[in-house]
Amino acid sequence: VGPPAPDVYWTKGSLRIKSNKPKTLKITNATLQDNGEYVCHAVNYLGSDVKGTKIVVTQLKFIDRPPSTVNAALSQTIVINCTASIAQRFPYSYAQWSTPHCSTSTSSRRTVLPNGTLIITNAAAADSGLYQCSVAFGRERLTANVTISVPRVDTSWMLTTDRCRGFRQSAYDRSVYYAVSSSNVWDK
């Protein structure tokens, strides 16, 4: 559409969109409600023309948000999921795990799966601390903090103490007894 200058406006469905600059469609602070087909109309007394475009707004959300705390036993395998999706349509699995001091890269005991799951095998007290899962898409970023606690000494094998005789029996091997001192220090 040429001279004379056309009247230009945008519509979404049957609604006309108000704009200070009608030749430009500008959506600030877009939300999922802004998704849809938009049509630019140019009209003058000689005729009209229309051109459509589709706007897709994405929103990053956790599908599996990690728990805030994980208490694990010594030598246990720790599995923590951290998966997000974009606008509930597309699974988005790229998650980075880090601690305050460094990224949690894959090692012999730590693995980050493609779906964002962190696996720590043979958990040790050194694995205790704050972990952060980060998922980013464009300018959007989601983070979740997880505090992992692993005790320094494995006490899961112990049974009740026979205070009269001063011994405790191993839950794994009933033929092994441990002497108990008054300070609860164990000697084999």
CSV table of C-alpha atoms in Angstrom, one decimal:
chain,number,residue,atom,x,y,z
A,1,VAL,CA,0.0,0.0,0.0
A,2,GLY,CA,1.6,3.3,-1.1
A,3,PRO,CA,0.7,7.0,-1.0
A,4,PRO,CA,-1.3,8.3,0.6
A,5,ALA,CA,0.2,7.0,3.8
A,6,PRO,CA,-1.9,4.1,5.2
A,7,ASP,CA,-3.5,3.8,8.6
A,8,VAL,CA,-1.4,1.1,10.3
A,9,TYR,CA,-2.6,-1.0,13.3
A,10,TRP,CA,-2.1,-4.4,14.9
A,11,THR,CA,-4.7,-6.9,16.0
A,12,LYS,CA,-4.6,-10.1,18.0
A,13,GLY,CA,-7.7,-12.1,17.2
A,14,SER,CA,-10.5,-9.5,17.0
A,15,LEU,CA,-8.9,-7.1,19.5
A,16,ARG,CA,-7.1,-4.0,18.2
A,17,ILE,CA,-3.8,-3.3,20.0
A,18,LYS,CA,-3.2,0.3,21.1
A,19,SER,CA,0.3,1.6,20.3
A,20,ASN,CA,2.2,4.9,20.3
A,21,LYS,CA,4.1,3.7,17.2
A,22,PRO,CA,1.5,1.8,15.2
A,23,LYS,CA,4.0,0.5,12.6
A,24,THR,CA,5.9,-1.3,15.3
A,25,LEU,CA,4.5,-4.1,17.6
A,26,LYS,CA,6.3,-3.9,20.9
A,27,ILE,CA,5.4,-6.2,23.8
A,28,THR,CA,7.2,-5.4,27.1
A,29,ASN,CA,7.3,-7.8,30.0
A,30,ALA,CA,5.8,-10.5,27.9
A,31,THR,CA,3.8,-13.3,29.6
A,32,LEU,CA,2.3,-16.5,28.3
A,33,GLN,CA,-1.0,-14.7,27.6
A,34,ASP,CA,0.9,-12.8,24.9
A,35,ASN,CA,1.3,-16.0,22.8
A,36,GLY,CA,-0.6,-16.0,19.6
A,37,GLU,CA,-1.2,-14.7,16.1
A,38,TYR,CA,-0.7,-11.0,15.5
A,39,VAL,CA,-1.8,-9.2,12.3
A,40,CYS,CA,-0.5,-5.9,10.9
A,41,HIS,CA,-3.2,-4.0,8.9
A,42,ALA,CA,-2.3,-1.2,6.5
A,43,VAL,CA,-5.3,0.6,5.1
A,44,ASN,CA,-5.9,3.7,2.9
A,45,TYR,CA,-8.6,4.7,0.4
A,46,LEU,CA,-6.8,2.8,-2.3
A,47,GLY,CA,-6.9,-0.5,-0.5
A,48,SER,CA,-5.5,-2.6,2.3
A,49,ASP,CA,-2.9,-5.2,3.1
A,50,VAL,CA,-2.3,-7.5,6.0
A,51,LYS,CA,0.6,-9.5,7.2
A,52,GLY,CA,0.5,-11.9,10.1
A,53,THR,CA,3.2,-13.1,12.5
A,54,LYS,CA,3.2,-15.6,15.4
A,55,ILE,CA,4.6,-14.7,18.8
A,56,VAL,CA,5.7,-17.5,21.1
A,57,VAL,CA,6.6,-16.5,24.7
A,58,THR,CA,8.5,-19.1,26.6
A,59,GLN,CA,8.6,-19.5,30.4
A,60,LEU,CA,11.1,-21.7,32.1
A,61,LYS,CA,9.7,-23.7,35.0
A,62,PHE,CA,10.9,-26.6,37.2
A,63,ILE,CA,9.4,-30.0,36.5
A,64,ASP,CA,11.5,-31.7,39.2
A,65,ARG,CA,12.7,-29.0,41.7
A,66,PRO,CA,15.4,-30.4,44.0
A,67,PRO,CA,14.6,-30.7,47.7
A,68,SER,CA,16.2,-28.0,49.9
A,69,THR,CA,18.0,-30.6,52.1
A,70,VAL,CA,19.3,-34.2,51.6
A,71,ASN,CA,20.5,-36.2,54.5
A,72,ALA,CA,22.5,-39.2,53.3
A,73,ALA,CA,24.3,-42.0,55.0
A,74,LEU,CA,28.0,-42.6,54.5
A,75,SER,CA,28.6,-44.7,51.3
A,76,GLN,CA,25.0,-44.1,50.1
A,77,THR,CA,24.2,-43.2,46.5
A,78,ILE,CA,22.6,-39.7,46.4
A,79,VAL,CA,20.2,-39.0,43.4
A,80,ILE,CA,18.9,-35.4,43.0
A,81,ASN,CA,16.7,-34.5,40.1
A,82,CYS,CA,16.7,-31.0,38.6
A,83,THR,CA,14.7,-30.7,35.4
A,84,ALA,CA,12.9,-27.7,33.9
A,85,SER,CA,10.6,-27.2,30.9
A,86,ILE,CA,9.9,-24.3,28.6
A,87,ALA,CA,6.3,-23.2,28.7
A,88,GLN,CA,5.2,-26.7,29.7
A,89,ARG,CA,5.7,-27.9,26.1
A,90,PHE,CA,9.3,-28.8,25.7
A,91,PRO,CA,11.4,-30.6,28.3
A,92,TYR,CA,14.5,-28.7,28.9
A,93,SER,CA,17.2,-30.7,30.6
A,94,TYR,CA,20.4,-28.7,30.5
A,95,ALA,CA,21.2,-28.1,34.2
A,96,GLN,CA,24.5,-27.1,35.7
A,97,TRP,CA,25.3,-28.1,39.2
A,98,SER,CA,27.8,-26.2,41.3
A,99,THR,CA,29.1,-25.7,44.8
A,100,PRO,CA,30.1,-22.3,46.2
A,101,HIS,CA,33.7,-23.1,45.3
A,102,CYS,CA,33.5,-24.7,41.9
A,103,SER,CA,31.3,-26.4,39.3
A,104,THR,CA,30.3,-30.0,40.0
A,105,SER,CA,31.8,-31.7,37.1
A,106,THR,CA,31.5,-35.4,36.3
A,107,SER,CA,34.1,-37.4,38.2
A,108,SER,CA,34.4,-41.0,39.3
A,109,ARG,CA,31.8,-40.5,42.0
A,110,ARG,CA,29.8,-37.5,40.7
A,111,THR,CA,27.8,-37.6,37.5
A,112,VAL,CA,25.3,-35.1,36.0
A,113,LEU,CA,23.0,-36.9,33.6
A,114,PRO,CA,21.7,-35.2,30.5
A,115,ASN,CA,18.3,-34.8,32.2
A,116,GLY,CA,19.8,-32.7,35.0
A,117,THR,CA,20.0,-35.4,37.6
A,118,LEU,CA,23.0,-35.2,40.0
A,119,ILE,CA,24.3,-38.6,41.2
A,120,ILE,CA,26.9,-38.9,43.9
A,121,THR,CA,28.0,-42.5,44.5
A,122,ASN,CA,29.7,-43.7,47.7
A,123,ALA,CA,28.8,-40.5,49.6
A,124,ALA,CA,31.4,-39.1,51.9
A,125,ALA,CA,31.5,-36.3,54.5
A,126,ALA,CA,33.5,-34.3,51.9
A,127,ASP,CA,30.3,-34.3,49.8
A,128,SER,CA,28.5,-32.3,52.4
A,129,GLY,CA,27.7,-28.7,51.6
A,130,LEU,CA,25.5,-26.4,49.6
A,131,TYR,CA,24.9,-27.4,45.9
A,132,GLN,CA,23.1,-25.2,43.4
A,133,CYS,CA,21.3,-26.4,40.3
A,134,SER,CA,21.0,-23.7,37.5
A,135,VAL,CA,18.9,-23.9,34.4
A,136,ALA,CA,19.0,-21.1,31.9
A,137,PHE,CA,17.2,-20.4,28.6
A,138,GLY,CA,17.8,-17.0,26.9
A,139,ARG,CA,17.7,-14.4,29.7
A,140,GLU,CA,15.7,-16.6,32.0
A,141,ARG,CA,17.5,-18.4,34.8
A,142,LEU,CA,16.2,-20.7,37.5
A,143,THR,CA,18.2,-21.8,40.5
A,144,ALA,CA,17.6,-24.2,43.3
A,145,ASN,CA,19.8,-24.7,46.4
A,146,VAL,CA,20.3,-28.1,48.0
A,147,THR,CA,22.2,-28.7,51.3
A,148,ILE,CA,23.6,-32.2,51.4
A,149,SER,CA,24.6,-33.6,54.7
A,150,VAL,CA,26.7,-36.8,55.1
A,151,PRO,CA,28.0,-37.8,58.5
A,152,ARG,CA,31.7,-38.2,59.2
A,153,VAL,CA,31.3,-41.6,60.8
A,154,ASP,CA,29.1,-44.5,59.7
A,155,THR,CA,27.1,-45.5,62.8
A,156,SER,CA,24.4,-47.4,60.9
A,157,TRP,CA,26.0,-50.8,61.6
A,158,MET,CA,25.8,-50.4,65.4
A,159,LEU,CA,23.2,-52.0,67.6
A,160,THR,CA,22.4,-51.4,71.2
A,161,THR,CA,25.2,-51.2,73.8
A,162,ASP,CA,25.4,-53.7,76.5
A,163,ARG,CA,26.4,-51.2,79.2
A,164,CYS,CA,26.9,-53.9,81.8
A,165,ARG,CA,29.5,-55.8,79.7
A,166,GLY,CA,30.7,-52.6,77.8
A,167,PHE,CA,30.4,-54.1,74.3
A,168,ARG,CA,28.4,-53.4,71.2
A,169,GLN,CA,27.7,-55.9,68.5
A,170,SER,CA,28.1,-55.2,64.8
A,171,ALA,CA,24.8,-55.4,62.8
A,172,TYR,CA,26.7,-56.8,59.8
A,173,ASP,CA,28.8,-59.4,61.6
A,174,ARG,CA,27.3,-60.6,64.9
A,175,SER,CA,30.6,-62.3,65.8
A,176,VAL,CA,32.4,-58.9,66.0
A,177,TYR,CA,32.1,-56.9,69.3
A,178,TYR,CA,33.4,-53.5,69.9
A,179,ALA,CA,34.5,-52.2,73.4
A,180,VAL,CA,32.7,-49.1,74.5
A,181,SER,CA,34.5,-46.5,76.6
A,182,SER,CA,32.9,-43.9,78.9
A,183,SER,CA,33.5,-41.3,76.1
A,184,ASN,CA,31.7,-43.5,73.5
A,185,VAL,CA,34.9,-44.0,71.6
A,186,TRP,CA,34.8,-47.4,69.9
A,187,ASP,CA,37.7,-49.8,69.9
A,188,LYS,CA,37.7,-53.2,68.2
